Structure formats: C-alpha cells, structure tokens
C-alpha cells in the first residue's frame, strides 16, 4: 500500500487516465448562505468571503441555512436571484439549530478539528442531530438539482451531506472542501460517531484540504480506522468508492483586493484614520472573535512589547484589533469575549494616557474597503491563530500593501497560510516573548528586506487567487479517474510544507534595541531555529518610512527606548 498525496492541480493533469465531464451548473452548499449580505453588508467569515467572490463571477446556485430559526423549521427553501446567482435558503427548527449548529458543529467538530479536545462537547444527542439535519438538507437540495449540476459542498457542518444525497439516488459529481484543519487519528478519533463520519467522506468524488498536512492526516485516519485504503498518489477507496484527496490551499481575490486598498488610500476616512492612528505606526489584527485565533496571546504579546519599550517609543505605536463577535450563543465564546475585553481594559488601563490609547478594540464587521485601507496603512499585520485552516486575513494584509513601502506580516506557524507565506515573520503564538520580539523586529525592518519579503509573498498570492483555487478544484471534480492496475503512482507534490519559525533577533538594530529594554528575554532565546531572513540585512539600517511619507530613523524610534 502506498501512502502518498498529491496536489489537486497535479491530479487534474494526470491526463492518460482522465475523462473530462461537461461543465454544468455550479451548486455550492454551505451551512450559512449570506443572503442578507448579497447587496452591501460586510461578510466576516472566510468561507463566505471566498465563495461570494467565486459565485459572483461564475453564477450558479448557493444552497444552505438562512441563519434563521422557526418553531418547526421550514419545509421548502426560499430562493432569490441576483443576476446569474441564485440563493436558496431553509430555516431550521430551534432544536436543530441548537443541537446541530451550536452543538455538534461548533462545540464538537470545531474544537476537535482545532486540536482543542479540552473544549469538546461529546454529546451523542447533538451528533444525532447533526446527521438528521444533513439528511434534511440533502432532501431539500435533491429536489432542486438538475441533471448536469456539479455539487461543491463546503466545510465541517456538512460532511455527511453527500452520503444522504447518494442514498436518494444522486449520481452527480460531488466535491467537498474542508476550510478548517483536519487532525491526525489520535485527535480525530475523539469525535463521537468517528467511524460514521469518516465513512461519509466516501460518498464524495473529491475531498480537498487546506494543507498537505491536513490531507495526510485524513488519509491516516481512513487507513487506521479501517475505513478504506489509500492507493497511488491521491486516490483512496472509502466504503467501496474511489475518491481523490489532496491539498488545495484557498486564495483571495488578490488583484481586486489590491485595487480596493489603493482606492481606499484616497478617501477622507483613510486620511482621518491615519491621523488618529499614529501615522501608520499601527499593528493590525482582524479576526472573528474565536478562541482559535489566539487573541488573548496576541494582546499579551503586545503588552509585553509595550512593557519593554520606553514611554516615548510606546506612544508612537497603536494596536488596532477589529473583531466582530461570532457564535455568541456558544458558552465558550461568551467566556472568551468577557476575558478578552477584560484583558484589553487592563492593557489600556496600565499603559494608556489621556491623549493615547494603546489598544483600539472594535467589535463590529467592516466593509472590505475600510479593512483594506486599514491594512494598507498598518506597519504590521499580526496574525496569531493557535490553529487555523488557512487564514485569509494574512493574505488580505499582504495584498493590500503599498509596493514601495510594504508592511510586515507576523504570522503564526499554526496557520495554513504559513505553509505558503514564507516571507512573513513566522512565530509560535504560544511564545509571548518571541511574538513581542517579532513585533520589535518588524518595526525596525529595513525597507529592502520588507520589499523582498513582500514580493515573495505576492508571487504566491498571484499564483493562487481564489478564482485559481476554485478552477483547480472544479477541474479536478469534473474529471473522472479511471484507475488501471498498470497506472504508475502519481508523483508527490514538490511544494515543501516545512516552516521556519522565527526566533527573531537577527537585525543589529533590533538586537541593540532589545538589549536596552528592561525585562528583555535574551537569555531565553536560543540560536536554534533562528530566523532565516530572505535577504541579508544591510549593514546600515535605512530610515523607516511611515505610511504618511515623512521619515523617522529606525534608530531614533528605538534608541529612545529606555
Ligand atoms: P475564518 O475562521 O472566518 O475562516 P479567515 O480565513 O481569517 O477566518 O477569514 C475571515 C474573513 O472575514 C476575512 O476575509 C476577513 O476580511 C473577514 N473579516 C474578519 N473580520 C472582519 C470584520 N471585522 N469586518 C469585515 N470582515 C471581516 C474559515 C477558516 C479559515 C479559512 C477560511 C477560508 O477558519 O482557516 O482560511 O475559512 O477557507
């Protein structure tokens, strides 16, 4: 038995064994369908942002839950059409929303897939509701299907959907993409109905993951649970059906986002924000309020950074954390909201002054234009999830930067994006001191190095926009692999998943600054795993150019430190 995975792109290219199907209507199925947001309301969720970009361009049907509950749920989906895109949504009964969505999806699958067994609720009653609601969705969707539809199911809420569709006689091509991580068997096997869930995957034709590591974990689960066999590079047989699995990292609408950011720079709102926010000496964080995003660790790292800085240095820097509330009906989220608000209050109370607030904490969604402008003006994008499938914010931050004066991305090694964005300063978000070090290093990073890192990241983003990602997945889904025993194994993807974790202190300026700071943790730093800069730092540090165009020498900024 050969256990190897290949990128879906490679799969689509293994021509001799492939029959291409005719393109049909694209039917996207996701738990929530952002019907209310179809006009102008901002979407604060990675799946919704990505699929809206894809479906707006391609047209098709977007089917799922309305987000509303009623006493008995609705029997027929309600449809609305905007141009070539039709939204079809159903309500859920209160009990189903409670047990399926708040329960099994958000309190069992979500924490376990993010390696948080300690937060998992293992209620079998909720698990049963999860399968029941998937069957209801399948029944409603089945009635709306046309013969040549291609069905693309998204995310952990809907793993068993294809199994139910198949039982109803559906012979369509059905693909599944998991937006969140998939852990190895030692963690995943904690899921209630683990075997049944794993076997549900066998009803799909293609199952895509954000990273090679997730795809490998999945195949390990299939094999170790005796749910199927892995054969060749990308195929696996699960409950008697062949399916293809692999890594297909999601992208963003790179060019469009860059354009929005450029346009935002010319607005009055941008200029006002720049004046209020230290002329761009801003550390920005943008996340749904979720325990996986590492928000408490992040604000503590910022507090450590402030703690080590002189009064003069501190007051030049502001952190902006934009965090719309999510899943507020789940108790773990309510607790986290409270704790984070208290932590922010403590930091502002300790370091703030009548004329300076160190940490601006905003709990509401913003338009893409407002976000893009804020990313563009911010010197540092701070993205520190404790575990994340991909993290689109990291990619948006990079796409929004000004090419002549880009900011620095500080990125968790546990985000899927760290497998691609190797020009970021990669940190371990649990290591508060190392994250604070990375902030210090990012603030004084020479312009040449910033540009070099940014160009490397932009090349990755341009090569894999959200539209490329969708095309590759759908290409794989539209092709049929007819396996013959004589087929050679497909070659393994050449892309490396290795991540270099930054233990920052290579720049002489940062080192000098750190040694001047009280409570510096240099004794804790080992040279093992030291940062691998993309380019050698110049001997003299060029002046920092804040986002308003004036210049402040990096030395001046940090020499005032204590
Ligand atoms: P999310 O966990 O929602 O996505 P992420 O990938 O960062 O996380 O996407 C968040 C999206 O919401 C971004 O496009 C961002 O701009 C937007 N957003 C966040 N805060 C906002 C705000 N205040 N106002 C407006 N928009 C806001 C899940 C997985 C991720 C995976 C994505 C896509 O958890 O790992 O990257 O799906 O696959």
XYZ file of C-alpha atoms and ligand atoms in Angstrom:
600
model
C 0.000 0.000 0.000
C 1.455 3.355 -0.994
C 0.526 6.337 1.143
C 1.187 9.417 -0.888
C -0.695 12.614 -1.574
C -0.530 14.984 -4.484
C -1.825 18.437 -5.078
C -5.227 18.518 -6.765
C -3.654 20.506 -9.565
C -1.372 17.595 -10.361
C -4.325 15.267 -10.248
C -6.168 17.264 -12.818
C -3.147 16.966 -15.079
C -2.654 13.203 -14.989
C -4.159 13.087 -18.478
C -3.997 9.471 -19.659
C -6.418 8.213 -17.057
C -8.859 11.090 -17.069
C -12.211 11.588 -18.797
C -13.483 15.162 -18.659
C -17.155 15.733 -17.875
C -19.102 18.578 -19.481
C -19.401 21.670 -17.274
C -22.788 22.009 -15.634
C -24.350 24.476 -13.198
C -22.263 25.001 -10.099
C -24.189 24.224 -6.919
C -22.404 25.378 -3.785
C -23.666 24.103 -0.449
C -22.525 25.671 2.804
C -24.043 25.814 6.255
C -24.776 29.548 6.157
C -25.744 31.348 2.991
C -25.164 35.086 3.352
C -28.343 36.075 1.573
C -28.820 39.215 3.640
C -25.307 40.262 2.702
C -25.837 39.901 -1.014
C -26.048 43.636 -1.500
C -23.638 45.618 0.624
C -23.366 44.236 4.157
C -19.828 43.170 5.077
C -19.172 39.441 5.485
C -16.992 38.475 8.442
C -16.139 34.874 7.686
C -13.566 33.275 5.429
C -15.839 30.809 3.652
C -18.492 33.435 2.891
C -15.944 35.951 1.585
C -14.270 33.363 -0.662
C -17.408 31.734 -2.045
C -19.081 35.051 -2.700
C -16.118 36.032 -4.901
C -16.276 32.713 -6.780
C -20.048 32.610 -7.247
C -20.366 36.261 -8.198
C -18.032 35.551 -11.105
C -19.323 32.096 -12.145
C -23.007 32.173 -11.265
C -24.859 29.112 -10.025
C -26.892 28.081 -7.010
C -25.839 28.676 -3.380
C -27.814 26.480 -1.011
C -27.825 26.285 2.783
C -29.254 27.529 6.063
C -30.766 31.024 6.228
C -29.383 31.503 9.734
C -32.982 31.839 10.974
C -34.903 29.531 13.241
C -38.599 28.865 13.490
C -40.649 26.594 15.699
C -40.772 23.712 13.258
C -38.181 24.716 10.593
C -39.269 25.357 7.016
C -40.135 22.646 4.567
C -39.327 24.405 1.294
C -36.232 26.503 0.552
C -36.774 30.164 -0.270
C -34.929 31.398 -3.359
C -33.721 34.790 -4.536
C -31.802 35.508 -7.698
C -29.248 38.261 -8.285
C -28.003 38.143 -11.897
C -26.682 34.643 -12.601
C -26.535 33.684 -8.912
C -29.489 32.140 -7.092
C -29.517 31.819 -3.321
C -31.741 29.115 -1.809
C -32.076 29.000 1.958
C -34.024 26.977 4.506
C -34.748 27.727 8.144
C -34.016 25.304 10.948
C -36.124 24.456 13.939
C -34.784 25.895 17.197
C -33.909 22.431 18.424
C -31.969 21.590 15.243
C -30.095 24.903 15.270
C -29.204 24.323 18.908
C -28.067 20.714 18.561
C -26.641 20.645 15.027
C -25.113 24.121 14.678
C -24.338 25.377 18.196
C -23.910 21.794 19.351
C -22.128 19.254 17.182
C -20.712 21.637 14.550
C -19.443 24.386 16.833
C -18.896 22.612 20.138
C -17.607 19.252 18.898
C -16.219 19.305 15.367
C -14.821 22.843 15.553
C -12.782 22.391 18.756
C -11.607 18.879 17.887
C -10.515 19.854 14.385
C -8.619 22.742 16.010
C -6.944 20.337 18.457
C -8.961 21.631 21.446
C -10.148 18.353 22.936
C -10.455 20.173 26.256
C -13.316 22.272 24.865
C -15.173 19.491 23.058
C -18.720 18.546 23.990
C -19.194 14.855 23.199
C -22.988 14.753 23.335
C -24.370 11.904 21.237
C -27.709 13.671 21.079
C -26.055 16.588 19.259
C -24.222 14.160 16.968
C -27.511 12.506 16.052
C -28.978 15.958 15.260
C -26.004 16.651 13.002
C -26.802 13.624 10.817
C -30.536 14.389 10.975
C -30.083 17.975 9.730
C -27.704 16.850 6.994
C -30.374 14.440 5.807
C -32.961 17.267 5.801
C -30.638 19.498 3.767
C -29.987 16.631 1.338
C -33.711 16.042 0.853
C -34.380 19.717 0.143
C -31.403 20.122 -2.153
C -32.143 16.918 -4.046
C -35.458 18.351 -5.260
C -33.681 21.373 -6.740
C -30.962 19.537 -8.652
C -30.651 19.481 -12.425
C -29.090 16.587 -14.229
C -25.797 18.267 -15.168
C -25.184 20.064 -11.855
C -21.770 19.890 -10.241
C -22.133 19.985 -6.473
C -19.486 21.518 -4.221
C -20.101 21.065 -0.502
C -18.209 23.214 1.987
C -16.921 22.666 5.440
C -17.329 20.625 8.569
C -21.042 21.251 9.075
C -21.922 19.157 6.055
C -19.596 16.147 5.935
C -22.441 13.556 5.634
C -24.448 15.514 3.037
C -23.203 13.542 0.016
C -23.857 10.210 1.722
C -27.544 11.166 2.098
C -27.710 12.520 -1.464
C -26.298 9.235 -2.775
C -28.902 7.303 -0.788
C -31.554 9.397 -2.568
C -30.145 8.300 -5.907
C -27.969 11.319 -6.692
C -25.308 10.345 -9.246
C -23.829 13.842 -9.703
C -20.189 14.725 -9.258
C -19.915 15.894 -5.656
C -16.834 17.542 -4.156
C -16.081 18.569 -0.593
C -13.667 21.189 0.693
C -12.724 21.434 4.337
C -11.884 25.022 5.307
C -10.561 24.119 8.754
C -7.734 21.760 9.777
C -8.155 18.004 9.905
C -6.192 16.408 12.758
C -4.477 13.018 12.824
C -6.206 9.886 14.141
C -5.074 10.319 17.743
C -7.124 13.554 17.954
C -9.848 12.972 15.336
C -10.811 9.629 16.853
C -12.184 11.519 19.877
C -15.143 12.553 17.692
C -18.437 10.868 18.522
C -19.533 8.704 15.553
C -15.953 8.903 14.246
C -16.298 5.838 12.017
C -19.599 7.002 10.582
C -18.176 10.441 9.827
C -15.096 9.036 8.146
C -17.185 6.706 6.030
C -19.361 9.657 4.996
C -16.409 11.065 3.068
C -16.592 8.027 0.781
C -19.673 9.481 -0.943
C -17.631 12.362 -2.448
C -15.614 12.257 -5.657
C -13.010 14.775 -4.483
C -12.146 15.864 -0.936
C -9.863 18.904 -0.682
C -7.909 20.225 2.308
C -6.078 23.473 3.006
C -2.650 21.890 3.513
C -0.778 18.723 2.707
C -0.549 18.017 6.433
C -4.369 18.023 6.745
C -4.728 15.775 3.709
C -2.120 13.365 5.085
C -3.890 13.332 8.459
C -7.146 12.463 6.736
C -5.605 9.562 4.882
C -4.019 8.326 8.105
C -7.484 8.387 9.696
C -9.041 6.439 6.825
C -6.364 3.781 6.985
C -6.050 3.481 10.752
C -9.834 3.246 11.212
C -10.084 0.563 8.508
C -12.484 2.835 6.648
C -10.668 2.382 3.355
C -7.396 2.038 1.516
C -5.027 4.609 0.112
C -3.697 3.722 -3.303
C -1.302 5.625 -5.523
C -0.638 9.294 -5.080
C -4.042 10.772 -4.488
C -6.737 8.167 -4.555
C -8.311 6.438 -1.724
C -11.037 3.916 -1.652
C -13.533 4.559 1.093
C -16.530 2.316 1.615
C -16.202 0.898 -1.869
C -15.930 4.201 -3.808
C -12.888 5.917 -5.193
C -12.287 9.465 -4.107
C -9.446 11.822 -4.692
C -7.933 13.752 -1.829
C -5.247 16.396 -1.687
C -4.148 19.852 -0.631
C -5.739 22.801 -2.389
C -4.953 25.949 -0.386
C -7.601 28.637 -0.698
C -6.609 32.068 -2.012
C -8.121 35.550 -2.097
C -9.125 37.825 -4.951
C -5.593 39.234 -4.919
C -5.792 41.873 -7.645
C -9.254 43.063 -6.645
C -8.179 43.413 -3.010
C -5.079 45.390 -4.018
C -7.241 47.724 -6.088
C -9.676 48.264 -3.233
C -6.743 49.121 -0.943
C -5.312 51.614 -3.437
C -8.700 53.272 -3.833
C -9.204 53.386 -0.053
C -5.987 55.365 0.347
C -7.570 58.316 -1.440
C -10.615 58.527 0.831
C -11.168 61.016 3.665
C -11.867 58.126 6.022
C -8.371 56.767 5.360
C -6.747 60.153 5.969
C -8.684 60.652 9.195
C -7.758 57.181 10.435
C -4.099 57.816 9.587
C -4.093 60.968 11.707
C -5.757 59.234 14.640
C -3.607 56.134 14.393
C -0.049 57.324 14.810
C 0.558 57.992 11.120
C 0.516 54.305 10.344
C 2.637 53.031 13.236
C -0.113 50.511 13.678
C -0.213 46.826 14.452
C -3.428 45.476 12.957
C -5.329 42.322 13.865
C -8.597 41.341 12.155
C -10.406 38.186 13.221
C -13.762 36.777 14.106
C -13.919 36.606 17.898
C -12.880 32.973 18.263
C -10.652 31.101 20.711
C -8.712 29.556 17.808
C -7.451 32.974 16.699
C -5.073 33.377 19.637
C -6.430 36.792 20.616
C -5.518 36.647 24.291
C -1.975 35.544 23.471
C -1.791 38.306 20.893
C -2.787 41.165 23.170
C -0.415 39.831 25.827
C 2.414 39.846 23.283
C 1.549 43.459 22.509
C 1.554 44.265 26.236
C 4.992 42.611 26.561
C 6.221 44.674 23.631
C 4.935 47.853 25.314
C 6.359 46.808 28.640
C 9.825 46.563 27.177
C 9.613 49.921 25.397
C 10.297 53.381 26.724
C 7.433 55.809 27.272
C 8.493 57.725 24.142
C 8.542 54.663 21.925
C 5.292 53.278 23.218
C 3.279 56.351 22.461
C 4.211 56.159 18.804
C 2.586 52.770 18.412
C -1.043 51.705 18.409
C -2.623 48.328 18.083
C -5.928 48.073 16.235
C -7.848 44.860 16.833
C -11.019 44.532 14.752
C -13.026 41.601 15.998
C -16.696 41.132 15.229
C -18.445 38.844 17.682
C -19.266 35.386 16.427
C -21.171 32.398 17.816
C -22.162 34.431 20.855
C -24.721 31.785 21.791
C -21.963 29.237 22.475
C -20.780 29.431 26.130
C -17.031 29.121 25.318
C -17.363 32.188 23.085
C -19.239 34.211 25.708
C -16.487 33.463 28.228
C -13.796 34.379 25.750
C -15.487 37.684 24.850
C -15.566 38.627 28.506
C -11.959 37.619 29.170
C -10.615 39.399 26.110
C -12.489 42.611 26.916
C -11.033 42.491 30.446
C -7.507 41.949 29.099
C -7.865 44.887 26.701
C -9.141 47.021 29.581
C -6.150 46.032 31.717
C -3.652 46.921 28.991
C -5.258 50.278 28.233
C -5.534 50.988 31.956
C -1.881 50.165 32.565
C -0.241 51.850 29.566
C -2.784 54.382 28.262
C -2.909 58.092 28.892
C -5.440 60.880 28.434
C -4.111 61.519 24.936
C -3.137 57.961 23.899
C -4.978 54.659 23.804
C -2.572 51.810 23.078
C -5.130 49.234 22.008
C -8.200 50.066 19.936
C -10.615 47.173 20.161
C -13.576 47.189 17.791
C -16.359 44.592 17.877
C -18.092 45.051 14.562
C -17.731 43.998 10.936
C -16.335 46.490 8.429
C -16.610 46.838 4.685
C -13.812 45.323 2.578
C -12.825 48.878 1.554
C -12.448 50.040 5.160
C -10.495 46.908 6.077
C -8.262 47.157 3.022
C -7.424 50.797 3.834
C -6.577 49.922 7.436
C -4.369 47.009 6.345
C -2.570 49.316 3.931
C -1.767 51.964 6.500
C -0.601 49.478 9.142
C 3.080 48.818 9.589
C 2.462 45.307 10.944
C -0.205 42.670 10.253
C -0.352 40.471 13.338
C -1.990 37.101 12.661
C -1.543 34.671 15.528
C -4.053 31.802 15.439
C -3.347 28.869 17.708
C -4.634 26.745 14.832
C -6.222 27.846 11.555
C -7.122 26.083 8.312
C -5.668 28.873 6.175
C -6.327 32.449 7.443
C -7.403 34.807 4.730
C -6.614 37.898 6.788
C -2.893 37.140 6.403
C -3.322 37.066 2.636
C -5.508 40.189 2.552
C -2.955 42.119 4.602
C -0.206 41.277 2.100
C -2.375 42.056 -0.948
C -3.302 45.479 0.464
C 0.263 46.730 0.927
C 1.880 49.599 -0.899
C 4.656 48.061 -3.086
C 7.109 50.909 -2.378
C 6.614 50.755 1.370
C 5.080 47.453 2.418
C 4.374 46.488 5.993
C 5.499 43.271 7.674
C 3.325 40.225 8.253
C 3.880 38.457 11.581
C 2.231 35.059 11.194
C 1.592 32.028 13.367
C 3.266 28.795 12.376
C -0.097 27.110 13.055
C -1.991 28.932 10.290
C -2.309 27.075 6.992
C -1.091 30.319 5.380
C 2.339 29.795 6.968
C 2.889 26.908 4.549
C 2.736 29.404 1.684
C 3.702 32.855 3.001
C 7.294 32.192 3.835
C 8.173 35.885 3.548
C 6.315 36.509 6.814
C 7.998 36.563 10.211
C 6.758 33.179 11.387
C 6.182 32.889 15.124
C 4.916 30.417 17.677
C 1.856 32.242 19.068
C 2.127 30.454 22.424
C 5.545 32.069 22.892
C 4.520 35.557 24.033
C 8.077 36.836 24.321
C 9.058 35.633 20.860
C 5.968 37.304 19.404
C 6.908 40.549 21.170
C 10.415 40.167 19.709
C 8.942 39.742 16.249
C 6.972 42.982 16.699
C 10.171 44.823 17.635
C 11.945 43.347 14.651
C 9.100 44.157 12.276
C 9.068 47.809 13.372
C 12.706 48.309 12.511
C 12.916 46.073 9.472
C 14.784 47.836 6.684
C 12.790 48.820 3.632
C 14.791 46.498 1.340
C 14.009 43.492 3.465
C 10.365 44.435 3.766
C 10.102 44.729 -0.018
C 11.925 41.467 -0.592
C 9.643 39.581 1.749
C 6.544 41.242 0.348
C 7.440 40.407 -3.271
C 7.960 36.763 -2.326
C 4.516 36.627 -0.693
C 2.778 38.483 -3.514
C 4.165 35.998 -6.034
C 2.451 33.223 -4.069
C -0.828 35.149 -3.839
C -0.820 35.987 -7.537
C -0.204 32.360 -8.489
C -3.175 31.150 -6.439
C -6.093 33.569 -6.310
C -9.462 32.405 -5.037
C -10.509 32.024 -8.681
C -7.498 29.811 -9.476
C -8.301 27.758 -6.401
C -11.932 27.264 -7.462
C -10.945 26.452 -11.052
C -8.446 23.850 -9.911
C -10.884 22.221 -7.544
C -13.691 22.172 -10.110
C -11.332 20.879 -12.785
C -10.430 18.012 -10.504
C -14.097 17.435 -9.728
C -15.099 17.425 -13.378
C -12.578 14.754 -14.274
C -13.051 11.089 -13.728
C -10.126 8.924 -12.783
C -10.383 5.517 -14.360
C -7.772 3.589 -12.458
C -5.986 0.716 -14.065
C -3.701 -1.567 -12.163
C -0.942 -0.605 -14.627
C -1.199 3.120 -13.756
C 2.053 4.472 -12.395
C 1.751 6.119 -8.994
C 1.251 9.873 -9.320
C 4.261 11.949 -8.303
C 4.235 13.576 -4.905
C 3.709 17.340 -4.768
C 7.032 19.119 -4.826
C 5.851 22.018 -2.682
C 7.538 21.988 0.675
C 5.489 22.172 3.823
C 8.442 22.968 6.017
C 8.050 26.142 8.046
C 10.943 28.101 9.502
C 9.834 29.521 12.819
C 11.326 32.883 13.545
C 13.178 33.378 16.796
C 13.681 36.995 15.978
C 16.803 38.939 16.598
C 18.969 38.945 13.500
C 18.915 42.679 12.866
C 21.640 44.626 14.681
C 19.191 47.456 15.356
C 16.643 45.157 16.904
C 19.356 43.481 18.973
C 20.619 46.840 20.220
C 17.119 47.976 20.977
C 16.258 44.787 22.805
C 19.355 44.887 24.925
C 18.321 48.374 26.006
C 14.887 47.257 27.025
C 14.117 46.162 30.548
C 12.967 42.584 31.086
C 14.296 41.529 27.704
C 14.249 37.787 27.387
C 17.533 37.315 25.578
C 18.598 34.589 27.992
C 15.615 32.546 26.927
C 16.455 32.853 23.235
C 18.441 30.051 21.778
C 20.140 30.291 18.446
C 18.355 27.103 17.432
C 15.621 27.738 14.932
C 16.832 31.294 14.324
C 15.099 33.310 11.648
C 16.027 32.597 8.063
C 15.858 36.066 6.538
C 15.130 36.121 2.841
C 17.851 38.588 2.239
C 20.835 39.559 4.245
C 20.079 42.688 6.270
C 22.085 45.748 5.095
C 24.790 46.943 7.464
C 23.219 50.337 7.955
C 19.527 50.467 8.641
C 17.732 52.764 6.213
C 15.206 55.204 7.638
C 11.757 53.948 8.409
C 9.154 55.490 6.182
C 5.874 55.795 7.984
C 2.772 55.490 5.895
C 2.268 59.266 5.637
C 5.518 59.679 3.713
C 7.656 61.538 6.271
C 10.745 59.769 7.603
C 11.803 58.734 11.078
C 15.057 56.890 11.566
C 14.605 53.417 12.976
C 17.384 54.124 15.413
C 15.627 57.256 16.610
C 12.488 55.298 17.221
C 14.090 52.588 19.234
C 17.055 54.446 20.699
C 14.581 56.365 22.754
C 13.776 53.035 24.335
C 14.677 53.277 27.978
P -12.440 32.182 9.296
O -12.178 31.421 10.544
O -13.639 33.027 9.287
O -12.488 31.218 8.029
P -10.314 33.811 7.940
O -9.713 32.908 6.945
O -9.323 34.704 8.593
O -11.094 33.073 9.088
O -11.356 34.729 7.204
C -12.002 35.791 7.817
C -12.633 36.672 6.730
O -13.585 37.513 7.325
C -11.618 37.539 6.036
O -11.917 37.643 4.680
C -11.773 38.885 6.725
O -11.519 40.003 5.927
C -13.233 38.862 7.113
N -13.373 39.620 8.341
C -12.828 39.359 9.542
N -13.125 40.334 10.419
C -13.890 41.204 9.761
C -14.505 42.433 10.112
N -14.394 42.997 11.320
N -15.215 43.046 9.172
C -15.344 42.526 7.949
N -14.756 41.396 7.555
C -14.047 40.743 8.447
C -12.513 29.797 7.803
C -11.326 29.035 8.373
C -10.030 29.648 7.884
C -10.013 29.702 6.356
C -11.290 30.302 5.813
C -11.379 30.193 4.308
O -11.380 29.035 9.795
O -8.924 28.910 8.345
O -8.929 30.489 5.923
O -12.439 29.674 6.361
O -11.167 28.886 3.880
